[in-house]
PDB file of C-alpha atoms in Angstrom:
ATOM      1  CA  ILE A   4     -14.694  -7.942  -6.735  1.00 80.00           C
ATOM      2  CA  ASN A   5     -18.004  -6.425  -7.472  1.00 78.00           C
ATOM      3  CA  THR A   6     -19.380  -5.837  -3.933  1.00 78.00           C
ATOM      4  CA  PHE A   7     -18.625  -2.437  -2.415  1.00 83.00           C
ATOM      5  CA  PRO A   8     -17.236  -0.838  -0.293  1.00 85.00           C
ATOM      6  CA  TRP A   9     -14.304  -3.346  -0.342  1.00 87.00           C
ATOM      7  CA  ILE A  10     -12.307  -3.104   2.795  1.00 87.00           C
ATOM      8  CA  HIS A  11      -9.201  -4.995   3.680  1.00 88.00           C
ATOM      9  CA  ASP A  12      -7.420  -4.382   7.087  1.00 87.00           C
ATOM     10  CA  PHE A  13      -5.108  -7.397   7.241  1.00 90.00           C
ATOM     11  CA  GLU A  14      -6.574  -8.621  10.520  1.00 88.00           C
ATOM     12  CA  ASN A  15      -7.734 -11.735   8.618  1.00 87.00           C
ATOM     13  CA  ILE A  16      -3.880 -12.516   8.142  1.00 87.00           C
ATOM     14  CA  LEU A  17      -4.271 -12.203   4.406  1.00 88.00           C
ATOM     15  CA  GLY A  18      -1.985  -9.991   2.441  1.00 88.00           C
ATOM     16  CA  LEU A  19      -2.487  -8.657  -1.135  1.00 91.00           C
ATOM     17  CA  ASP A  20      -1.210 -10.283  -4.354  1.00 92.00           C
ATOM     18  CA  GLN A  21       2.578 -10.017  -4.829  1.00 92.00           C
ATOM     19  CA  ASP A  22       4.224  -9.180  -8.152  1.00 92.00           C
ATOM     20  CA  THR A  23       6.392 -12.109  -9.154  1.00 91.00           C
ATOM     21  CA  THR A  24       8.819  -9.804 -11.019  1.00 90.00           C
ATOM     22  CA  ASN A  25       9.669  -7.437  -8.274  1.00 89.00           C
ATOM     23  CA  ASP A  26      12.790  -7.493  -6.086  1.00 86.00           C
ATOM     24  CA  ARG A  27      11.184  -8.072  -2.675  1.00 84.00           C
ATOM     25  CA  ASP A  28       7.817  -8.817  -1.080  1.00 87.00           C
ATOM     26  CA  TRP A  29       5.585  -7.145   1.311  1.00 90.00           C
ATOM     27  CA  TRP A  30       4.948  -8.928   4.754  1.00 90.00           C
ATOM     28  CA  LEU A  31       2.297  -8.957   7.305  1.00 93.00           C
ATOM     29  CA  MET A  32       3.674  -7.445  10.471  1.00 92.00           C
ATOM     30  CA  GLN A  33       2.501  -6.731  14.068  1.00 94.00           C
ATOM     31  CA  GLY A  34       4.181  -4.417  16.474  1.00 92.00           C
ATOM     32  CA  PRO A  35       7.239  -2.225  15.813  1.00 91.00           C
ATOM     33  CA  THR A  36       9.520  -2.678  12.794  1.00 86.00           C
ATOM     34  CA  SER A  37      12.920  -4.466  13.281  1.00 81.00           C
ATOM     35  CA  SER A  38      14.961  -1.529  11.919  1.00 80.00           C
ATOM     36  CA  GLN A  39      15.762   1.454  14.057  1.00 81.00           C
ATOM     37  CA  LEU A  40      14.507   4.954  13.432  1.00 82.00           C
ATOM     38  CA  THR A  41      11.804   3.721  11.061  1.00 85.00           C
ATOM     39  CA  GLY A  42       8.297   2.888  11.767  1.00 84.00           C
ATOM     40  CA  PRO A  43       5.572   2.246  12.602  1.00 91.00           C
ATOM     41  CA  GLN A  44       5.268   1.038  16.190  1.00 91.00           C
ATOM     42  CA  GLY A  45       1.990  -0.650  15.299  1.00 91.00           C
ATOM     43  CA  ASP A  46      -0.925  -0.543  12.867  1.00 93.00           C
ATOM     44  CA  HIS A  47      -3.090   2.453  12.362  1.00 92.00           C
ATOM     45  CA  THR A  48      -6.499   0.840  13.284  1.00 88.00           C
ATOM     46  CA  TYR A  49      -5.778  -0.896  16.591  1.00 85.00           C
ATOM     47  CA  GLY A  50      -2.118  -0.118  17.510  1.00 88.00           C
ATOM     48  CA  ASN A  51      -1.509  -3.825  18.043  1.00 92.00           C
ATOM     49  CA  GLY A  52      -3.043  -5.230  14.890  1.00 92.00           C
ATOM     50  CA  ILE A  53      -1.676  -6.439  11.630  1.00 94.00           C
ATOM     51  CA  TYR A  54      -0.376  -4.105   8.887  1.00 93.00           C
ATOM     52  CA  TYR A  55       1.408  -4.681   5.526  1.00 92.00           C
ATOM     53  CA  TYR A  56       5.108  -3.914   5.550  1.00 90.00           C
ATOM     54  CA  ALA A  57       8.112  -3.605   3.293  1.00 87.00           C
ATOM     55  CA  GLU A  58      11.584  -3.549   4.987  1.00 80.00           C
ATOM     56  CA  ALA A  59      13.540  -1.003   2.960  1.00 70.00           C
ATOM     57  CA  SER A  60      16.064   0.412   5.389  1.00 65.00           C
ATOM     58  CA  THR A  61      19.826   0.195   5.216  1.00 59.00           C
ATOM     59  CA  ASN A  62      19.590  -2.587   7.883  1.00 56.00           C
ATOM     60  CA  GLY A  63      17.062  -4.437   5.945  1.00 55.00           C
ATOM     61  CA  ILE A  64      17.134  -6.807   2.915  1.00 58.00           C
ATOM     62  CA  GLY A  65      15.577  -4.241   0.640  1.00 55.00           C
ATOM     63  CA  TYR A  66      18.278  -1.562   0.485  1.00 66.00           C
ATOM     64  CA  PRO A  67      19.030   0.112  -1.862  1.00 71.00           C
ATOM     65  CA  ASN A  68      16.961   0.647  -5.052  1.00 77.00           C
ATOM     66  CA  GLN A  69      14.624  -2.291  -4.691  1.00 82.00           C
ATOM     67  CA  THR A  70      10.949  -2.598  -5.804  1.00 87.00           C
ATOM     68  CA  PHE A  71       8.226  -4.019  -3.639  1.00 89.00           C
ATOM     69  CA  ILE A  72       5.059  -4.404  -5.816  1.00 90.00           C
ATOM     70  CA  THR A  73       1.679  -5.601  -4.464  1.00 92.00           C
ATOM     71  CA  TYR A  74      -1.887  -5.436  -5.927  1.00 90.00           C
ATOM     72  CA  THR A  75      -5.459  -5.380  -4.734  1.00 89.00           C
ATOM     73  CA  PRO A  76      -7.865  -7.841  -6.341  1.00 88.00           C
ATOM     74  CA  THR A  77      -9.397  -6.868  -9.664  1.00 86.00           C
ATOM     75  CA  PHE A  78     -12.602  -4.770  -9.356  1.00 84.00           C
ATOM     76  CA  ASP A  79     -15.432  -4.254 -11.781  1.00 82.00           C
ATOM     77  CA  ILE A  80     -16.308  -0.641 -11.045  1.00 82.00           C
ATOM     78  CA  SER A  81     -17.975   0.094 -14.260  1.00 79.00           C
ATOM     79  CA  GLN A  82     -21.420   0.586 -12.657  1.00 80.00           C
ATOM     80  CA  THR A  83     -20.153   1.967  -9.382  1.00 82.00           C
ATOM     81  CA  PRO A  84     -20.752   5.656  -8.617  1.00 83.00           C
ATOM     82  CA  GLY A  85     -18.528   7.611  -6.190  1.00 84.00           C
ATOM     83  CA  LYS A  86     -15.330   5.544  -6.740  1.00 87.00           C
ATOM     84  CA  VAL A  87     -12.650   6.223  -4.254  1.00 90.00           C
ATOM     85  CA  LEU A  88      -9.221   4.498  -3.554  1.00 91.00           C
ATOM     86  CA  SER A  89      -8.145   5.146   0.044  1.00 93.00           C
ATOM     87  CA  PHE A  90      -5.636   3.617   2.411  1.00 94.00           C
ATOM     88  CA  TRP A  91      -3.389   4.462   5.435  1.00 95.00           C
ATOM     89  CA  TYR A  92       0.333   4.568   4.947  1.00 96.00           C
ATOM     90  CA  HIS A  93       3.414   5.091   7.151  1.00 95.00           C
ATOM     91  CA  MET A  94       6.695   6.208   5.596  1.00 94.00           C
ATOM     92  CA  TYR A  95       9.330   6.971   8.256  1.00 91.00           C
ATOM     93  CA  GLY A  96      13.081   6.797   7.901  1.00 86.00           C
ATOM     94  CA  ALA A  97      16.035   8.941   6.606  1.00 83.00           C
ATOM     95  CA  ALA A  98      16.411   6.888   3.433  1.00 80.00           C
ATOM     96  CA  MET A  99      12.712   6.347   2.623  1.00 85.00           C
ATOM     97  CA  GLY A 100      11.940   5.856  -1.051  1.00 87.00           C
ATOM     98  CA  ASP A 101       8.848   6.330  -3.094  1.00 91.00           C
ATOM     99  CA  LEU A 102       5.306   4.936  -2.850  1.00 93.00           C
ATOM    100  CA  GLU A 103       3.777   4.848  -6.262  1.00 94.00           C
ATOM    101  CA  ILE A 104      -0.058   4.494  -6.480  1.00 94.00           C
ATOM    102  CA  ALA A 105      -1.355   3.313  -9.864  1.00 92.00           C
ATOM    103  CA  ILE A 106      -4.390   1.856 -11.685  1.00 88.00           C
ATOM    104  CA  ILE A 107      -4.166  -1.000 -14.154  1.00 86.00           C
ATOM    105  CA  SER A 108      -6.951  -1.068 -16.685  1.00 82.00           C
ATOM    106  CA  ASP A 109      -6.981  -3.164 -19.832  1.00 83.00           C
ATOM    107  CA  SER A 110      -3.332  -3.969 -19.154  1.00 85.00           C
ATOM    108  CA  VAL A 111      -2.400  -0.265 -19.128  1.00 86.00           C
ATOM    109  CA  TYR A 112      -0.459   0.961 -16.065  1.00 87.00           C
ATOM    110  CA  THR A 113      -1.328   4.559 -15.080  1.00 86.00           C
ATOM    111  CA  PRO A 114       0.365   6.104 -12.123  1.00 91.00           C
ATOM    112  CA  ILE A 115      -2.006   8.401 -10.167  1.00 92.00           C
ATOM    113  CA  ASP A 116       0.368   9.611  -7.466  1.00 95.00           C
ATOM    114  CA  THR A 117       3.875   9.186  -5.998  1.00 96.00           C
ATOM    115  CA  ILE A 118       4.545   9.841  -2.303  1.00 96.00           C
ATOM    116  CA  SER A 119       8.297  10.422  -1.756  1.00 95.00           C
ATOM    117  CA  GLY A 120      10.717  10.484   1.206  1.00 93.00           C
ATOM    118  CA  ASN A 121      10.312  10.638   4.916  1.00 94.00           C
ATOM    119  CA  GLN A 122       6.743  11.436   5.814  1.00 96.00           C
ATOM    120  CA  GLY A 123       7.371  11.570   9.612  1.00 95.00           C
ATOM    121  CA  ASN A 124       6.668   8.926  12.243  1.00 94.00           C
ATOM    122  CA  GLN A 125       2.826   8.912  11.821  1.00 95.00           C
ATOM    123  CA  TRP A 126       0.135   7.368   9.774  1.00 96.00           C
ATOM    124  CA  HIS A 127      -1.282   9.296   6.852  1.00 97.00           C
ATOM    125  CA  LEU A 128      -4.538   8.834   4.894  1.00 97.00           C
ATOM    126  CA  ALA A 129      -4.276   8.639   1.152  1.00 96.00           C
ATOM    127  CA  TYR A 130      -7.572   9.465  -0.619  1.00 95.00           C
ATOM    128  CA  TYR A 131      -7.995   9.409  -4.355  1.00 93.00           C
ATOM    129  CA  PRO A 132     -11.455   9.947  -5.977  1.00 89.00           C
ATOM    130  CA  ILE A 133     -11.594   8.005  -9.264  1.00 83.00           C
ATOM    131  CA  THR A 134     -13.400  10.324 -11.650  1.00 71.00           C
ATOM    132  CA  SER A 135     -14.182  10.227 -15.295  1.00 55.00           C
ATOM    133  CA  THR A 136     -10.880  12.153 -15.829  1.00 50.00           C
ATOM    134  CA  THR A 137      -8.890   9.307 -14.131  1.00 54.00           C
ATOM    135  CA  PRO A 138      -7.801   7.011 -16.786  1.00 49.00           C
ATOM    136  CA  LEU A 139      -9.828   3.943 -15.762  1.00 43.00           C
ATOM    137  CA  ASN A 140     -12.246   1.892 -17.640  1.00 37.00           C
ATOM    138  CA  ALA A 141     -12.311  -1.327 -15.650  1.00 37.00           C
TER     139      ALA A 141
END
């Protein structure tokens, strides 16, 4: 990808790339989750639209200690000023795990943040400026 901004809202019924070595996959979802006392009830943008979802509750196939890994396409941002990674996330449930956000550049995996535990029954905006101090040279 070399045309920006790149925006992906899942309304085109296309997910992201799945890691073939992880334990479980992410899924496209519409409406409320199947497990109780977890969320969301719908997507952030439209309320009745499509969102990307990983079932990780004790009632689901992902419990416990499973990894769900997905990737965006590869970006050439070498000539792009004002680089930002942003997305909406929803992490609601008593046994919520971690959401790790990372950059892979030249096959080097570099975590830039980890969001842990129950974040409440609401959508949150994650916003990460990618600066010269962020280890990225893609």
